[in-house]
Short mmCIF file of C-alpha atoms in Angstrom, two decimals:
data_model
loop_
_atom_site.label_atom_id
_atom_site.label_comp_id
_atom_site.label_asym_id
_atom_site.label_seq_id
_atom_site.Cartn_x
_atom_site.Cartn_y
_atom_site.Cartn_z
CA MET W 202 40.64 303.15 141.87
CA ASN W 203 43.42 305.75 142.06
CA SER W 204 46.17 304.33 144.09
CA ILE W 205 49.98 306.80 144.68
CA ASN W 206 51.39 303.08 145.10
CA THR W 207 50.12 300.82 142.32
CA ASN W 208 51.00 302.70 138.80
CA ILE W 209 49.59 300.22 136.40
CA GLY W 210 50.74 302.85 133.46
CA ALA W 211 53.83 303.12 134.83
CA MET W 212 54.53 299.51 134.60
CA ILE W 213 53.10 298.69 131.48
CA ALA W 214 55.50 301.53 129.80
CA LEU W 215 58.69 300.13 131.90
CA GLN W 216 57.82 296.72 129.93
CA ASN W 217 57.38 298.12 126.82
CA LEU W 218 60.57 299.72 127.55
CA ASN W 219 62.08 296.69 128.78
CA ALA W 220 60.77 294.74 125.83
CA ILE W 221 62.32 297.33 123.47
CA ASN W 222 66.03 297.39 125.15
CA ALA W 223 66.11 293.41 124.50
CA GLU W 224 65.10 293.95 120.98
CA LEU W 225 67.91 296.42 120.69
CA GLN W 226 70.63 294.30 122.59
CA THR W 227 69.77 291.76 120.28
CA THR W 228 70.16 293.86 117.17
CA GLN W 229 73.73 295.74 118.34
CA ASN W 230 74.93 291.78 118.77
CA ARG W 231 74.05 291.04 114.80
CA ILE W 232 75.46 294.24 114.05
CA SER W 233 78.75 293.67 116.14
CA THR W 234 79.34 290.17 115.13
CA GLY W 235 77.37 289.85 111.73
CA LEU W 236 75.50 286.87 112.91
CA LYS W 237 72.20 286.58 113.31
CA VAL W 238 73.11 283.25 115.04
CA ALA W 239 76.04 283.77 117.16
CA SER W 240 75.26 281.12 119.42
CA ALA W 241 73.32 278.12 120.29
CA LYS W 242 71.04 280.89 122.61
CA ASP W 243 70.07 283.17 119.05
CA ASP W 244 68.68 279.66 117.62
CA GLY W 245 70.01 275.88 118.75
CA ALA W 246 69.07 273.94 116.16
CA THR W 247 70.49 276.72 113.72
CA TRP W 248 73.52 276.71 115.10
CA ALA W 249 74.28 273.50 115.69
CA ILE W 250 73.47 272.65 112.06
CA ALA W 251 76.05 275.80 111.29
CA GLN W 252 78.13 274.22 113.57
CA GLN W 253 78.53 270.49 112.30
CA GLN W 254 79.11 272.37 108.66
CA ARG W 255 81.61 274.42 109.86
CA SER W 256 83.42 271.40 110.99
CA THR W 257 83.24 269.78 107.66
CA VAL W 258 84.18 272.98 106.05
CA SER W 259 87.74 272.35 108.66
CA SER W 260 88.15 268.51 107.77
CA LEU W 261 87.76 269.34 104.14
CA ASP W 262 91.38 271.59 104.70
CA ALA W 263 93.19 268.05 105.93
CA VAL W 264 91.63 267.02 102.83
CA LYS W 265 92.82 269.36 101.15
CA GLN W 266 96.41 268.95 102.59
CA SER W 267 97.01 265.28 101.64
CA LEU W 268 96.03 265.75 98.16
CA SER W 269 98.73 268.27 98.00
CA ARG W 270 101.28 266.31 99.91
CA ASN W 271 100.67 263.04 97.82
CA SER W 272 100.21 265.62 94.66
CA SER W 273 103.83 266.56 94.98
CA VAL W 274 104.61 263.63 95.44
CA ILE W 275 104.08 262.22 92.75
CA ASP W 276 105.26 265.74 90.49
CA VAL W 277 108.99 264.53 91.76
CA ALA W 278 108.29 261.19 90.56
CA LEU W 279 107.55 262.20 87.13
CA THR W 280 110.39 265.08 87.23
CA ALA W 281 112.87 261.81 87.91
CA GLY W 282 111.65 259.42 85.73
CA GLU W 283 111.47 261.83 82.79
CA SER W 284 115.02 262.24 83.84
CA VAL W 285 115.53 258.47 83.53
CA SER W 286 113.57 258.49 80.22
CA ASP W 287 116.61 260.90 79.43
CA LEU W 288 119.64 258.29 81.12
CA LEU W 289 117.85 255.49 79.21
CA THR W 290 117.56 257.01 75.85
CA GLN W 291 121.46 258.36 76.44
CA LEU W 292 122.43 254.60 77.13
CA ARG W 293 120.31 253.08 74.09
CA GLU W 294 122.76 255.51 71.91
CA ARG W 295 126.23 254.88 73.62
CA ALA W 296 124.96 250.82 73.46
CA LEU W 297 124.40 251.50 69.33
CA GLU W 298 127.18 252.85 68.88
CA ALA W 299 129.22 249.98 70.73
CA SER W 300 127.54 247.73 68.63
CA ASP W 301 129.62 248.55 65.52
CA THR W 302 132.34 245.76 64.85
CA SER W 303 135.03 248.36 63.41
CA LEU W 304 135.65 249.97 66.87
CA ASP W 305 139.37 249.54 68.80
CA SER W 306 139.38 248.52 72.03
CA THR W 307 140.12 251.91 73.12
CA ALA W 308 136.85 253.30 71.73
CA ARG W 309 134.82 251.18 73.01
CA SER W 310 136.14 251.02 76.73
CA ALA W 311 135.48 254.59 76.67
CA LEU W 312 132.24 253.84 75.81
CA ASN W 313 131.64 251.56 77.68
CA ASP W 314 132.89 253.65 81.00
CA ASP W 315 130.54 255.82 79.64
CA PHE W 316 127.45 253.88 79.32
CA ILE W 317 128.64 252.70 83.23
CA ALA W 318 128.61 256.05 84.36
CA ILE W 319 124.94 256.72 82.96
CA ARG W 320 123.72 253.44 84.13
CA ASN W 321 124.79 254.62 88.08
CA GLN W 322 123.28 258.14 87.48
CA ILE W 323 119.78 256.20 87.05
CA THR W 324 120.11 255.08 90.44
CA LYS W 325 120.87 257.52 91.91
CA THR W 326 118.47 259.55 89.97
CA LEU W 327 115.93 256.59 91.40
CA ALA W 328 116.95 257.38 95.48
CA ASN W 329 116.64 261.18 95.37
CA ALA W 330 113.41 260.81 93.51
CA GLY W 331 111.22 261.47 96.89
CA PHE W 332 109.56 263.86 98.75
CA ASN W 333 108.47 264.48 102.04
CA GLY W 334 110.22 260.63 102.57
CA ILE W 335 108.02 258.91 100.34
CA ASN W 336 109.65 257.41 97.43
CA LEU W 337 107.31 256.57 94.78
CA LEU W 338 110.06 255.14 91.61
CA ASN W 339 113.17 253.13 94.42
CA GLY W 340 110.54 250.54 95.03
CA SER W 341 110.06 251.59 99.04
CA LYS W 342 106.40 252.04 98.52
CA SER W 343 103.76 249.96 96.65
CA SER W 344 101.23 252.89 96.71
CA ILE W 345 100.25 255.99 98.27
CA ALA W 346 96.72 257.35 99.42
CA ALA W 347 95.01 260.70 99.49
CA LEU W 348 92.07 261.68 101.77
CA ALA W 349 89.37 262.49 99.42
CA ASN W 350 85.91 263.02 102.16
CA ALA W 351 85.91 264.70 105.12
CA GLU W 352 84.91 261.73 106.78
CA GLY W 353 88.00 259.68 106.06
CA THR W 354 86.07 257.04 104.52
CA SER W 355 87.00 257.41 100.72
CA ARG W 356 90.71 257.88 99.24
CA LEU W 357 92.50 258.18 96.44
CA THR W 358 95.59 255.89 95.86
CA VAL W 359 98.40 255.33 93.42
CA ASP W 360 99.95 252.72 92.88
CA ALA W 361 104.11 253.43 92.70
CA GLN W 362 106.48 252.65 90.05
CA ASN W 363 109.45 250.66 90.75
CA MET W 364 112.39 251.99 88.11
CA SER W 365 114.98 250.00 89.62
CA LEU W 366 116.95 248.56 87.47
CA GLY W 367 116.77 245.12 86.73
CA GLY W 368 113.02 245.31 87.45
CA THR W 369 109.60 244.60 85.33
CA ILE W 370 109.70 248.64 83.90
CA ILE W 371 113.71 248.70 83.65
CA THR W 372 114.38 245.25 82.61
CA LEU W 373 117.75 246.90 82.13
CA SER W 374 120.27 244.83 84.48
CA ALA W 375 122.07 246.80 87.01
CA SER W 376 125.53 245.34 85.97
CA ALA W 377 124.93 245.59 82.41
CA ALA W 378 128.15 246.76 79.93
CA LEU W 379 129.73 247.47 76.27
CA SER W 380 132.12 244.52 76.95
CA THR W 381 131.55 243.39 72.84
CA ALA W 382 130.00 244.41 69.65
CA THR W 383 127.46 241.77 70.39
CA ALA W 384 126.66 242.42 73.79
CA ALA W 385 126.53 246.07 73.48
CA ALA W 386 123.81 244.94 70.24
CA SER W 387 121.58 242.59 72.54
CA LEU W 388 121.38 245.01 75.16
CA LEU W 389 119.27 247.43 72.55
CA SER W 390 116.41 245.46 72.96
CA THR W 391 116.61 245.53 76.18
CA LEU W 392 117.42 249.67 75.98
CA ASP W 393 114.14 250.01 74.08
CA ASP W 394 111.64 247.66 76.21
CA SER W 395 113.13 249.88 79.14
CA ILE W 396 112.23 253.08 77.84
CA ASN W 397 108.51 252.19 76.61
CA ASN W 398 107.92 250.87 79.94
CA VAL W 399 109.44 253.75 81.57
CA SER W 400 107.20 255.79 78.83
CA ILE W 401 103.84 254.44 80.15
CA ALA W 402 104.70 253.95 84.10
CA LEU W 403 104.97 257.97 83.58
CA GLY W 404 101.85 257.86 81.65
CA ARG W 405 100.36 256.14 85.20
CA LEU W 406 101.39 258.74 86.77
CA GLY W 407 101.06 261.52 85.08
CA THR W 408 97.02 260.30 84.99
CA SER W 409 97.10 259.97 88.39
CA SER W 410 98.64 263.42 89.16
CA LYS W 411 95.84 265.24 87.11
CA SER W 412 93.48 262.67 89.16
CA LEU W 413 94.52 264.03 92.83
CA ASP W 414 94.24 267.62 90.59
CA THR W 415 90.39 267.58 89.31
CA HIS W 416 89.71 266.87 92.96
CA LEU W 417 91.73 269.18 94.72
CA THR W 418 90.18 271.64 92.31
CA PHE W 419 87.03 269.96 93.13
CA ILE W 420 87.38 270.05 97.09
CA GLY W 421 88.43 273.88 96.90
CA LYS W 422 84.68 274.24 95.35
CA LEU W 423 82.90 272.32 97.87
CA GLN W 424 84.24 274.17 100.69
CA ASP W 425 82.89 277.08 99.41
CA THR W 426 79.84 275.51 98.67
CA ILE W 427 79.33 275.05 102.19
CA THR W 428 80.75 278.09 103.33
CA ALA W 429 78.22 280.00 101.84
CA GLY W 430 75.71 277.48 102.97
CA ILE W 431 76.47 278.49 106.40
CA GLY W 432 76.51 282.24 105.73
CA ASN W 433 72.67 281.77 104.86
CA LEU W 434 72.12 280.53 108.19
CA VAL W 435 73.38 282.66 110.00
CA ASP W 436 74.57 286.15 108.83
CA ALA W 437 72.82 288.84 109.60
CA ASP W 438 70.85 291.23 107.21
CA LEU W 439 73.13 294.52 108.21
CA ALA W 440 71.00 296.38 106.18
CA LYS W 441 67.69 295.17 107.43
CA GLU W 442 69.65 295.35 111.02
CA SER W 443 70.77 298.21 109.87
CA ALA W 444 66.96 299.94 109.57
CA ARG W 445 65.58 297.86 112.71
CA LEU W 446 68.45 299.96 114.50
CA GLN W 447 67.32 303.11 113.85
CA ALA W 448 63.39 301.98 114.58
CA LEU W 449 64.64 300.59 117.91
CA GLN W 450 65.89 303.23 119.02
CA VAL W 451 63.73 305.74 118.70
CA ARG W 452 61.15 303.26 119.83
CA GLN W 453 63.18 303.48 123.07
CA GLN W 454 63.23 307.52 123.11
CA LEU W 455 59.25 307.27 122.65
CA ALA W 456 59.18 304.44 125.61
CA ILE W 457 61.50 306.50 127.52
CA GLN W 458 59.20 309.89 127.71
CA MET W 459 55.92 307.77 128.18
CA LEU W 460 57.06 306.21 131.51
CA SER W 461 58.26 309.93 132.41
CA ILE W 462 53.89 310.86 131.98
CA THR W 463 52.90 307.57 133.38
CA THR W 464 54.77 307.98 136.77
CA GLN W 465 54.00 311.95 136.53
CA SER W 466 50.16 311.11 136.16
CA GLN W 467 49.14 310.61 139.05
CA SER W 468 50.75 314.04 141.45
CA TRP W 469 47.25 315.28 141.01
CA VAL W 470 46.11 313.27 144.23
CA LEU W 471 48.19 316.22 145.85
CA SER W 472 45.67 318.49 144.82
CA LEU W 473 42.91 316.54 146.69
CA PHE W 474 45.41 317.31 150.18
CA ARG W 475 44.76 321.23 149.90
#
């Protein structure tokens, strides 16, 4: 049947043109965003997976911050602990000098004053060994724990090392002095033990610091790997999309021409009424 009200050819051409325009819009969106899955509308399942992994990557930033912060706390403690070790070595030197029975009272008094000043410096050093309000050396903390995973279910614990005078690490009393040669000689063994204990404590802190740094490196690599995985899921192949864009633009022009042809295809009906 020949009809001027219903043009099947034009309808089909218009449907094809609309389909091409829709594909063209999708391709243009992919090129402009760089993503083949930019929203849940594009691919709900893939978008949900990618969004979950993005959350993990974001959470790992918090883990890295926690590790870096705790690592800084340990680094400050190590610096202070090394200073304390040096001060203990100086105290031993003063004690050894003061153990000489041939010293007169003036020399012994000078050594004692020096000894007390260095001893008090240890306490000041320990008091200023904190970072971000956390001090691992003055006995205010028993341990610290850094985040180890994105879920917050795992932590890396670092034990504090209380180096306060008269404690288990530094056994030297806070009131120790070189009043006599005998007192000075008796302090040598105490100072030797304290120096050895401080070295062991610093070794523990050093091992913990290295562990945090190693885990921080791992978290960085894990984050990069997850990010690459997200890219594999949602990133568009721009070379492929560019070629597709050109093909769709040609098809669009052809579809427009075909629609123009089909809309004019029934003009011959007019000749029947001449």
